[in-house]
Coordinates of C-alpha atoms in Angstrom, one line a residue:
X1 CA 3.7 34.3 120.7
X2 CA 6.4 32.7 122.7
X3 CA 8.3 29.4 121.6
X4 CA 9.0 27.7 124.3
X5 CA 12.4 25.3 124.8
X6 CA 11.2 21.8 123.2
X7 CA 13.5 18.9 125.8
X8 CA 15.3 17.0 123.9
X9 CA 13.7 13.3 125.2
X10 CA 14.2 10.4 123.3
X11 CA 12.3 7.1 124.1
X12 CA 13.6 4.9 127.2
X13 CA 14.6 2.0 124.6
X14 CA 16.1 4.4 122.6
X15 CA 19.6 4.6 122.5
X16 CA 22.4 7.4 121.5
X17 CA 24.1 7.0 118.2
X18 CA 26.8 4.0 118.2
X19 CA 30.2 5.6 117.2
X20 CA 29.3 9.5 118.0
X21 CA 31.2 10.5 121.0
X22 CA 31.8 13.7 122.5
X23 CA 35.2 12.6 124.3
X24 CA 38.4 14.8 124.8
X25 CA 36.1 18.0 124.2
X26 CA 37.8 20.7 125.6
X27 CA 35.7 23.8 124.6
X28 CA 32.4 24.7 122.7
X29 CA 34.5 25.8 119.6
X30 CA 36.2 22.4 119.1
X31 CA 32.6 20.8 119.7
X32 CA 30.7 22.8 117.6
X33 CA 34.1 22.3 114.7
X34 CA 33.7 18.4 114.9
X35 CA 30.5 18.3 114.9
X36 CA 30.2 20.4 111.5
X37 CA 32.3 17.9 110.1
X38 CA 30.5 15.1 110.2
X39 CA 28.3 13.8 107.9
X40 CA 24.6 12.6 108.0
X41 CA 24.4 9.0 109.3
X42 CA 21.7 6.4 107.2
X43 CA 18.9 6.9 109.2
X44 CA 15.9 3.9 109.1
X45 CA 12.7 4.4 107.3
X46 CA 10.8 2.5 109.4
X47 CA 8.7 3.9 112.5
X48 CA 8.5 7.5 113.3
X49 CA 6.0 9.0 115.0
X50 CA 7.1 11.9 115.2
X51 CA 5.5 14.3 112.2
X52 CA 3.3 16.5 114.2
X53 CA 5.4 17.4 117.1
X54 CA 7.1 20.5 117.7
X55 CA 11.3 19.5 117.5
X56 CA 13.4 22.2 116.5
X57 CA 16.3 21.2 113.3
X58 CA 19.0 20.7 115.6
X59 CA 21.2 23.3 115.9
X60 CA 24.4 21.4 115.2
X61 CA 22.8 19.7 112.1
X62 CA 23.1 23.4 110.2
X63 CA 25.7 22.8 107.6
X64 CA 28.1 25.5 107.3
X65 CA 27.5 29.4 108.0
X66 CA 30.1 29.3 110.4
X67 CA 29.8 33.6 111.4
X68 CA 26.1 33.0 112.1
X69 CA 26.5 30.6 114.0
X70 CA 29.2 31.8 116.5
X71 CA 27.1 35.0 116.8
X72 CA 24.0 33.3 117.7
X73 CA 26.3 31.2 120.5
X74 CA 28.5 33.8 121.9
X75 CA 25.3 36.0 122.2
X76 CA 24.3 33.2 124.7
X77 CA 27.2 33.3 126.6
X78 CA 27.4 37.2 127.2
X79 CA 24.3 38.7 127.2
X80 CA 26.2 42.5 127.0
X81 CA 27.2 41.6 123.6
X82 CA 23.8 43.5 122.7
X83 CA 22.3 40.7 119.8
X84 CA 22.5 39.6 116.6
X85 CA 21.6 40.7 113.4
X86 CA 21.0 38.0 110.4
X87 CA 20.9 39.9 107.2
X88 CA 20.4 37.5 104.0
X89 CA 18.2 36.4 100.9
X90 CA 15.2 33.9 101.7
X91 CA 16.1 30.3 102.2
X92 CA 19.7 30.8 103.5
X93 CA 18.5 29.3 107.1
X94 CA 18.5 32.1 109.2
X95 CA 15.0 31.5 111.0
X96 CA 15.6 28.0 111.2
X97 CA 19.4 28.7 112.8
X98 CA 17.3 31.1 115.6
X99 CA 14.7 28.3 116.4
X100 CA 17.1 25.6 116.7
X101 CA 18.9 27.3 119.7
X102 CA 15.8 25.8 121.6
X103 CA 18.0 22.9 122.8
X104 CA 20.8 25.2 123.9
X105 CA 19.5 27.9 125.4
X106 CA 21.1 28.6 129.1
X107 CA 19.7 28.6 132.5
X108 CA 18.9 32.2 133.9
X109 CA 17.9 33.8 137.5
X110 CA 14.5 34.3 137.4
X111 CA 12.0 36.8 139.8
X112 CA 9.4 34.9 141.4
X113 CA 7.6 38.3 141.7
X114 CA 4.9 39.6 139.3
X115 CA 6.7 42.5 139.0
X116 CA 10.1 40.9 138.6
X117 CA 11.6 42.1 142.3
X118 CA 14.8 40.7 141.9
X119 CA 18.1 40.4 144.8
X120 CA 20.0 42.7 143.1
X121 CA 17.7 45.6 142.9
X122 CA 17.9 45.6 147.0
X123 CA 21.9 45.1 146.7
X124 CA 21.4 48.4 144.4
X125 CA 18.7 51.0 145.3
X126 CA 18.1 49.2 148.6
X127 CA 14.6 47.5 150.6
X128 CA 12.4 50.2 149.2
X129 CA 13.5 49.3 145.9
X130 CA 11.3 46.1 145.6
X131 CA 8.1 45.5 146.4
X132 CA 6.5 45.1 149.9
X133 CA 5.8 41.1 149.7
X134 CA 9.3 40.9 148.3
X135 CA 10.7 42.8 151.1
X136 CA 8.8 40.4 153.7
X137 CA 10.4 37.7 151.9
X138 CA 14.0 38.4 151.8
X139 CA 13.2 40.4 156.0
X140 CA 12.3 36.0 156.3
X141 CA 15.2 34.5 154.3
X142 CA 13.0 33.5 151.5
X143 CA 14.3 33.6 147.9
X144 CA 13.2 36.0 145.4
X145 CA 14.1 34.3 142.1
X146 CA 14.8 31.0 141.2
X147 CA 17.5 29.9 138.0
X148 CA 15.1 28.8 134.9
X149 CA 16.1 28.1 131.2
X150 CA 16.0 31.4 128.7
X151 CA 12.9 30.8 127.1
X152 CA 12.8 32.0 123.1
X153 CA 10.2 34.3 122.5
X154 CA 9.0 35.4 118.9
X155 CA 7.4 38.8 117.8
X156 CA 4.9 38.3 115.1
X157 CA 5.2 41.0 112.2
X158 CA 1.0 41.0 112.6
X159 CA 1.7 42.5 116.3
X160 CA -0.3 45.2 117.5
X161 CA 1.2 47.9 119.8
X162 CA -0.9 46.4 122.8
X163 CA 0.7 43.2 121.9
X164 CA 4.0 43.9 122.2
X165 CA 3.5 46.4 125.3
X166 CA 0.5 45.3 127.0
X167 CA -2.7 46.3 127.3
X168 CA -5.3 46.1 129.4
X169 CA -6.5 42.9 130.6
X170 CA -10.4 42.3 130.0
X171 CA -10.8 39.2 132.2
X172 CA -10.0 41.4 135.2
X173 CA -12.2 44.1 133.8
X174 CA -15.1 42.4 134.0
X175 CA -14.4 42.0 137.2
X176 CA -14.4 45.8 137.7
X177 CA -10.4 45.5 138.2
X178 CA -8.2 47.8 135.8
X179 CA -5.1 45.8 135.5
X180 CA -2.5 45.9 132.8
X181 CA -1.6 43.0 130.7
X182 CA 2.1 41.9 130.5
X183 CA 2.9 42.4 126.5
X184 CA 5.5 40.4 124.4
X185 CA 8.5 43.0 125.7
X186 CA 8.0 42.3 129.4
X187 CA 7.7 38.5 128.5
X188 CA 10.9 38.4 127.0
X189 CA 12.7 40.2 129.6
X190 CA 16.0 37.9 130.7
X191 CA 14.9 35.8 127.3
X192 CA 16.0 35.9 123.6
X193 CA 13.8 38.1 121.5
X194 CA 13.4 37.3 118.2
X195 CA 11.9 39.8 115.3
X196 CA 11.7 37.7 111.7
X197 CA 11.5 40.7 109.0
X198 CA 12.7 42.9 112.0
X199 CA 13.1 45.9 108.9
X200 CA 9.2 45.5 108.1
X201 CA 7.8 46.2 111.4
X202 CA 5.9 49.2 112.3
X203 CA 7.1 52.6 113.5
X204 CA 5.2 52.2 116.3
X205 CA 6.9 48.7 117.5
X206 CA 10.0 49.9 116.5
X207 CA 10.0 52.9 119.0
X208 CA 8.3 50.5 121.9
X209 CA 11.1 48.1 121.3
X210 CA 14.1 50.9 121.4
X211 CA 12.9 52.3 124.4
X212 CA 12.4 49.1 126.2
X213 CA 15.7 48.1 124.8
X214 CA 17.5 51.3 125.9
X215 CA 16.2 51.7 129.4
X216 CA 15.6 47.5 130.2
X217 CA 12.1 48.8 131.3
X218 CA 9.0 50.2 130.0
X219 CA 5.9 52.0 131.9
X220 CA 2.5 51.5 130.2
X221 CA -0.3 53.5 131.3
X222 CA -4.1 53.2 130.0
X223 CA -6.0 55.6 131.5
X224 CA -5.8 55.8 135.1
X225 CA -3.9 52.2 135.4
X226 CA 0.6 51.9 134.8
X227 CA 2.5 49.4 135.2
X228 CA 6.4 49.3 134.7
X229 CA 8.0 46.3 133.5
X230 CA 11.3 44.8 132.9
X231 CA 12.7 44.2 129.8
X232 CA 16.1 43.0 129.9
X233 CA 16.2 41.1 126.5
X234 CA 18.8 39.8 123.7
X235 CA 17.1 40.8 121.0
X236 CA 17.9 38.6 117.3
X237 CA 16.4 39.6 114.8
X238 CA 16.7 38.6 110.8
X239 CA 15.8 40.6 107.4
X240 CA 15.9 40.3 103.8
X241 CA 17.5 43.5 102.5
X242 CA 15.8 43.4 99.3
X243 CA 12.4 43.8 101.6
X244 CA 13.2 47.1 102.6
X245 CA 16.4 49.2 104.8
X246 CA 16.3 49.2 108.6
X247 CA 15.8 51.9 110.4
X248 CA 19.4 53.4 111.8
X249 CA 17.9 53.2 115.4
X250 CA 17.2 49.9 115.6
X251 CA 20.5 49.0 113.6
X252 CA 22.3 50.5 116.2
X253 CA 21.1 48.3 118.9
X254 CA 22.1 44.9 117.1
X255 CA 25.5 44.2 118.8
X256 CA 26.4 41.7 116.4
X257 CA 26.0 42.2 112.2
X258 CA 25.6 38.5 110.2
X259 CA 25.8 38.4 106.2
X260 CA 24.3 35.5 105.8
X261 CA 25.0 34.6 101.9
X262 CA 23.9 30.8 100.4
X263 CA 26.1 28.0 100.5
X264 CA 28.4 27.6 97.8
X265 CA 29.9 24.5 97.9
X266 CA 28.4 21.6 96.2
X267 CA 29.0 19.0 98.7
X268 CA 28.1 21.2 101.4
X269 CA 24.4 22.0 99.9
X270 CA 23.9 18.3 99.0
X271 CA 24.6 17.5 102.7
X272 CA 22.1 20.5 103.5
X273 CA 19.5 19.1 101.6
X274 CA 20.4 15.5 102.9
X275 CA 19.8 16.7 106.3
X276 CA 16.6 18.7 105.8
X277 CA 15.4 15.3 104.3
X278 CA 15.8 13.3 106.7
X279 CA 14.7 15.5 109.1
X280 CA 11.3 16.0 107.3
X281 CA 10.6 13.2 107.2
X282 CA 11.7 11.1 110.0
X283 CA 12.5 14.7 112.9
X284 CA 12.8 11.9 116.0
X285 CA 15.3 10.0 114.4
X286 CA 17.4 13.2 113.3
X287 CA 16.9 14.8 116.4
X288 CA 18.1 11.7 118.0
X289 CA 21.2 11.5 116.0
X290 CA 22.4 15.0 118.0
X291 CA 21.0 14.9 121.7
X292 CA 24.2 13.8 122.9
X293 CA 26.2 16.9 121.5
X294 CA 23.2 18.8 121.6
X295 CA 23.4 18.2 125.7
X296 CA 27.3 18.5 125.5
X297 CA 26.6 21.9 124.0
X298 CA 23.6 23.0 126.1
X299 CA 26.8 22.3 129.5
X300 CA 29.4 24.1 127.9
X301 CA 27.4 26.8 126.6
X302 CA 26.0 27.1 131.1
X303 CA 29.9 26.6 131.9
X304 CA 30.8 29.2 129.4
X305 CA 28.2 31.5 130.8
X306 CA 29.3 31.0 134.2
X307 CA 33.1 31.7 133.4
X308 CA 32.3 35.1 132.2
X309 CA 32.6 37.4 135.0
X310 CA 36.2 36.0 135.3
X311 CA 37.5 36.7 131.5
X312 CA 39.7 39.4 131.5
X313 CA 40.4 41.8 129.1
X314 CA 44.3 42.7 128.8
X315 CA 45.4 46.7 128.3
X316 CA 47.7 45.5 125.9
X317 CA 44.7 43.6 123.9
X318 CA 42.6 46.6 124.2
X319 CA 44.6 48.6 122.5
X320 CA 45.0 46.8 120.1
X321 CA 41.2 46.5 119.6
X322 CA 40.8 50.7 119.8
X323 CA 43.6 50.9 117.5
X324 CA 41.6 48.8 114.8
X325 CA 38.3 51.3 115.4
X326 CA 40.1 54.2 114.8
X327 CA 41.5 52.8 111.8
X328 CA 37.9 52.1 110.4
X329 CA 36.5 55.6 111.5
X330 CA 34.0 54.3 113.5
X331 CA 32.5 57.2 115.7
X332 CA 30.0 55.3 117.6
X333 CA 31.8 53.6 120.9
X334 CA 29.1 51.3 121.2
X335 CA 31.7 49.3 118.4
X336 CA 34.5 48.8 121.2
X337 CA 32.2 47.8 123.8
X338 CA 30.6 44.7 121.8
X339 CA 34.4 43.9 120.1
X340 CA 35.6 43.5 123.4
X341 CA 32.2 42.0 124.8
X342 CA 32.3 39.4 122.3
X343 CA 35.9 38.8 122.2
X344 CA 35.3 38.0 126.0
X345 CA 32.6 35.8 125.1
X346 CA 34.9 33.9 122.7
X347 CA 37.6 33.3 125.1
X348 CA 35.0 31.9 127.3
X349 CA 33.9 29.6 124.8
X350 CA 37.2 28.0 124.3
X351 CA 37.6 27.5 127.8
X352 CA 40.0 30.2 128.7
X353 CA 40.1 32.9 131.2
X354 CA 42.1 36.0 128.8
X355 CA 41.3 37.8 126.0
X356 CA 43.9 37.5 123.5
X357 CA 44.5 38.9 120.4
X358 CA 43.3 36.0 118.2
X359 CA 39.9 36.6 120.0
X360 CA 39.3 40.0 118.4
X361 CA 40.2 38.5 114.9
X362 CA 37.2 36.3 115.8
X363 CA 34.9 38.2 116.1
X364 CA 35.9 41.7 114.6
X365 CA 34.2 41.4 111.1
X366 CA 30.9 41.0 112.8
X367 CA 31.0 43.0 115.5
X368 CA 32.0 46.1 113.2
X369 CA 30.4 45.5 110.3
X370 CA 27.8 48.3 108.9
X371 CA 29.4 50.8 111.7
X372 CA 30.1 53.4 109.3
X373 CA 28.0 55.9 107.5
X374 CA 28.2 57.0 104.0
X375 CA 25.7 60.0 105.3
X376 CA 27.6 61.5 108.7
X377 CA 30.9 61.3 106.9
X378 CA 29.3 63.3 103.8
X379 CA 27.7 65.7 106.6
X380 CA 30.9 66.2 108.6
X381 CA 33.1 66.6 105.3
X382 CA 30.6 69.5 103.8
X383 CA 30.7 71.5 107.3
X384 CA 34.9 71.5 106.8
X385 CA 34.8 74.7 104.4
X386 CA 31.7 76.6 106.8
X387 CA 33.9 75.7 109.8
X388 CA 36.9 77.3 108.2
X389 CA 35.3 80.1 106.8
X390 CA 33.7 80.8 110.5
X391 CA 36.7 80.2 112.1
X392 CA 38.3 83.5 110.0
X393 CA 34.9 85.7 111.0
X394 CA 35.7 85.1 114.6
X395 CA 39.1 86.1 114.0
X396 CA 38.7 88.9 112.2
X397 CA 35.4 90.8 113.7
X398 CA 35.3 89.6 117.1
X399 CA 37.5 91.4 120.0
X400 CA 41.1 88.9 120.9
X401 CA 39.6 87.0 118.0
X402 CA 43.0 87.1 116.2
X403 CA 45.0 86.3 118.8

């Protein structure tokens, strides 16, 4: 159920690519632009081993698809942003784009506590707000979480509701101890989350996964047994529209919308298939060819995480941005708060400490795509002629009504 981060560790006699450097690099965006550019080295036939491990495609080896790919990367930097949504036919990459971030993924604060006590919950709520061996420990100096790589963890379309929630564990049980089982939600809390098919899951899931997403926390009780759990997650999540629609719930909580359409270059889709290729049949060697951008990435995507808290976002800008929601008739203000949470996220990533108006132009297409609906503005325009028409009863039949 979880994927966990594969290293990137070549062989000791192994050596980086001659001629690829990752010199004068000044942000992730120009990185990830060279990169792009560059095309698939001759790679040798002879000797790999490598067939039945588990290395993701490398993520900088994805030819084209520019949008998805920023998405996928500025969701790593700013957590806030609330996601991503892939939406696409079959065979335009978008699984493979999600498990490639393996390499990339940042480091994270993480509780040391089985129920995921954490420092800032006693900066918030106080001693009492953890629990009693976490309040020993921080009465003692002793550290409650420790800073560990964001882990990728998948949901299966097969889950059950226990599953994803938890349930109750049956090796304690026969040890006539009622415990609950941590479930896939509470295991990707402070991780990425990713649903494939996210628009064929169950009601059920669906609700479990827009609570815990809306609250960061869940409660499950069986019986006379609850446990609460954290479940502070970026959920990605990827769908083939002609599959079936997505519920507007759970649209609502993808921060970032992706059309992900085929390439249509030639050159670029022979380049693709070169790629996939080689990394078929000889994944070491292609893998290889990108650790040291890969790790160039993985330290800019950790420094652009850590600048965050400093971006700023100027009044000026943010008008700007409100002006341009208003302008599309967007009700919902969830759209300001991940324009201006990925805008941030995009100034980080190029290295800078503003928001500019450039930045929204990055990232406004997919942060307010599929805002607007065809259904409210038919409701709201059919209740015009009722409001009018009440708006002359009151007037005319109620006392002061016509003044």
């Amino acid at each position: 159920m979880t994927d966990e981060p594969t290293p990137i560790l070549p062989d000791d006699e192994e050596k980086p690519p001659q001629g690829e450097t990752t010199g004068g690099i000044r942000s992730l965006r120009e990185l990830i632009d060279r990169v792009a550019g560059r095309g698939m080295r001759s790679l040798s036939a002879e000797g790999d081993a490598g067939l039945a491990e588990k290395l993701p495609f490398p993520f900088l080896a994805l030819v084209g698809q520019a949008e998805m790919k920023l998405a996928l990367l500025i969701s790593l930097i700013n957590p806030n942003i609330g996601g991503v949504l892939l939406i696409g036919p079959r065979g335009t990459g978008k699984t493979t784009a999600v498990r490639s971030l393996a390499n990339l993924l940042p480091q994270t604060p993480r509780s040391l506590c089985y129920f995921g006590c954490m420092p800032e919950d006693i900066e918030t709520g106080g001693i009492d707000a953890v629990c009693p061996d976490c309040a020993h420990k921080y009465g003692m100096g002793e550290p409650l979480a420790k800073m560990d790589a964001v882990r990728l963890v998948e949901l299966p379309l097969n889950s059950r509701l226990e599953d994803v929630v938890g349930g109750i564990d049956e090796r304690a049980a026969l040890h006539a101890r009622m415990r609950v089982q941590r479930g896939i939600l509470a295991q990707a809390d402070r991780n990425l989350l990713y649903v494939d098919e996210v628009n064929l899951l169950p009601d059920e899931i669906v609700d479990a996964i827009l609570d815990a997403a809306a609250q960061g926390s869940y409660t499950v009780r069986r019986g006379p047994v609850a446990s609460t759990y954290r479940a502070r997650f970026v959920m990605i999540g990827s769908m083939n529209p002609e599959e079936g629609r997505l519920r507007p719930q759970i649209m609502d909580r993808f921060g970032l919308r992706v059309i992900v359409h085929g390439l249509t270059d030639v050159e670029d889709r022979l380049e693709a298939y070169r790629r996939v290729h080689a990394y078929l049949t000889r994944p070491r060697q292609v893998v290889l060819e990108y650790t040291q951008d890969t790790l160039v990435a993985s330290a800019e995507i950790q420094e652009a995480r850590n600048r965050m808290p400093k971006v700023t976002l100027p009044e000026p800008v943010a008008r700007l941005g409100l002006a341009l929601v208003q302008a599309m008739q967007i009700d919902s203000l969830r759209a300001e708060i991940t324009l201006f949470e990925a805008a941030r996220a995009y100034a980080a990533a190029d290295g800078r400490l503003e928001v500019n108006a450039e930045d929204l132009s990055g990232v406004a297409a997919m942060t307010l795509r599929l805002r607007r609906s065809d259904f409210m503005r038919d409701y709201f325009a059919a209740q015009v002629a009722e409001e009018t028409q009440l708006s002359e009863m009151v007037k005319r039949y109620l006392p002061g009504g016509s003044q």
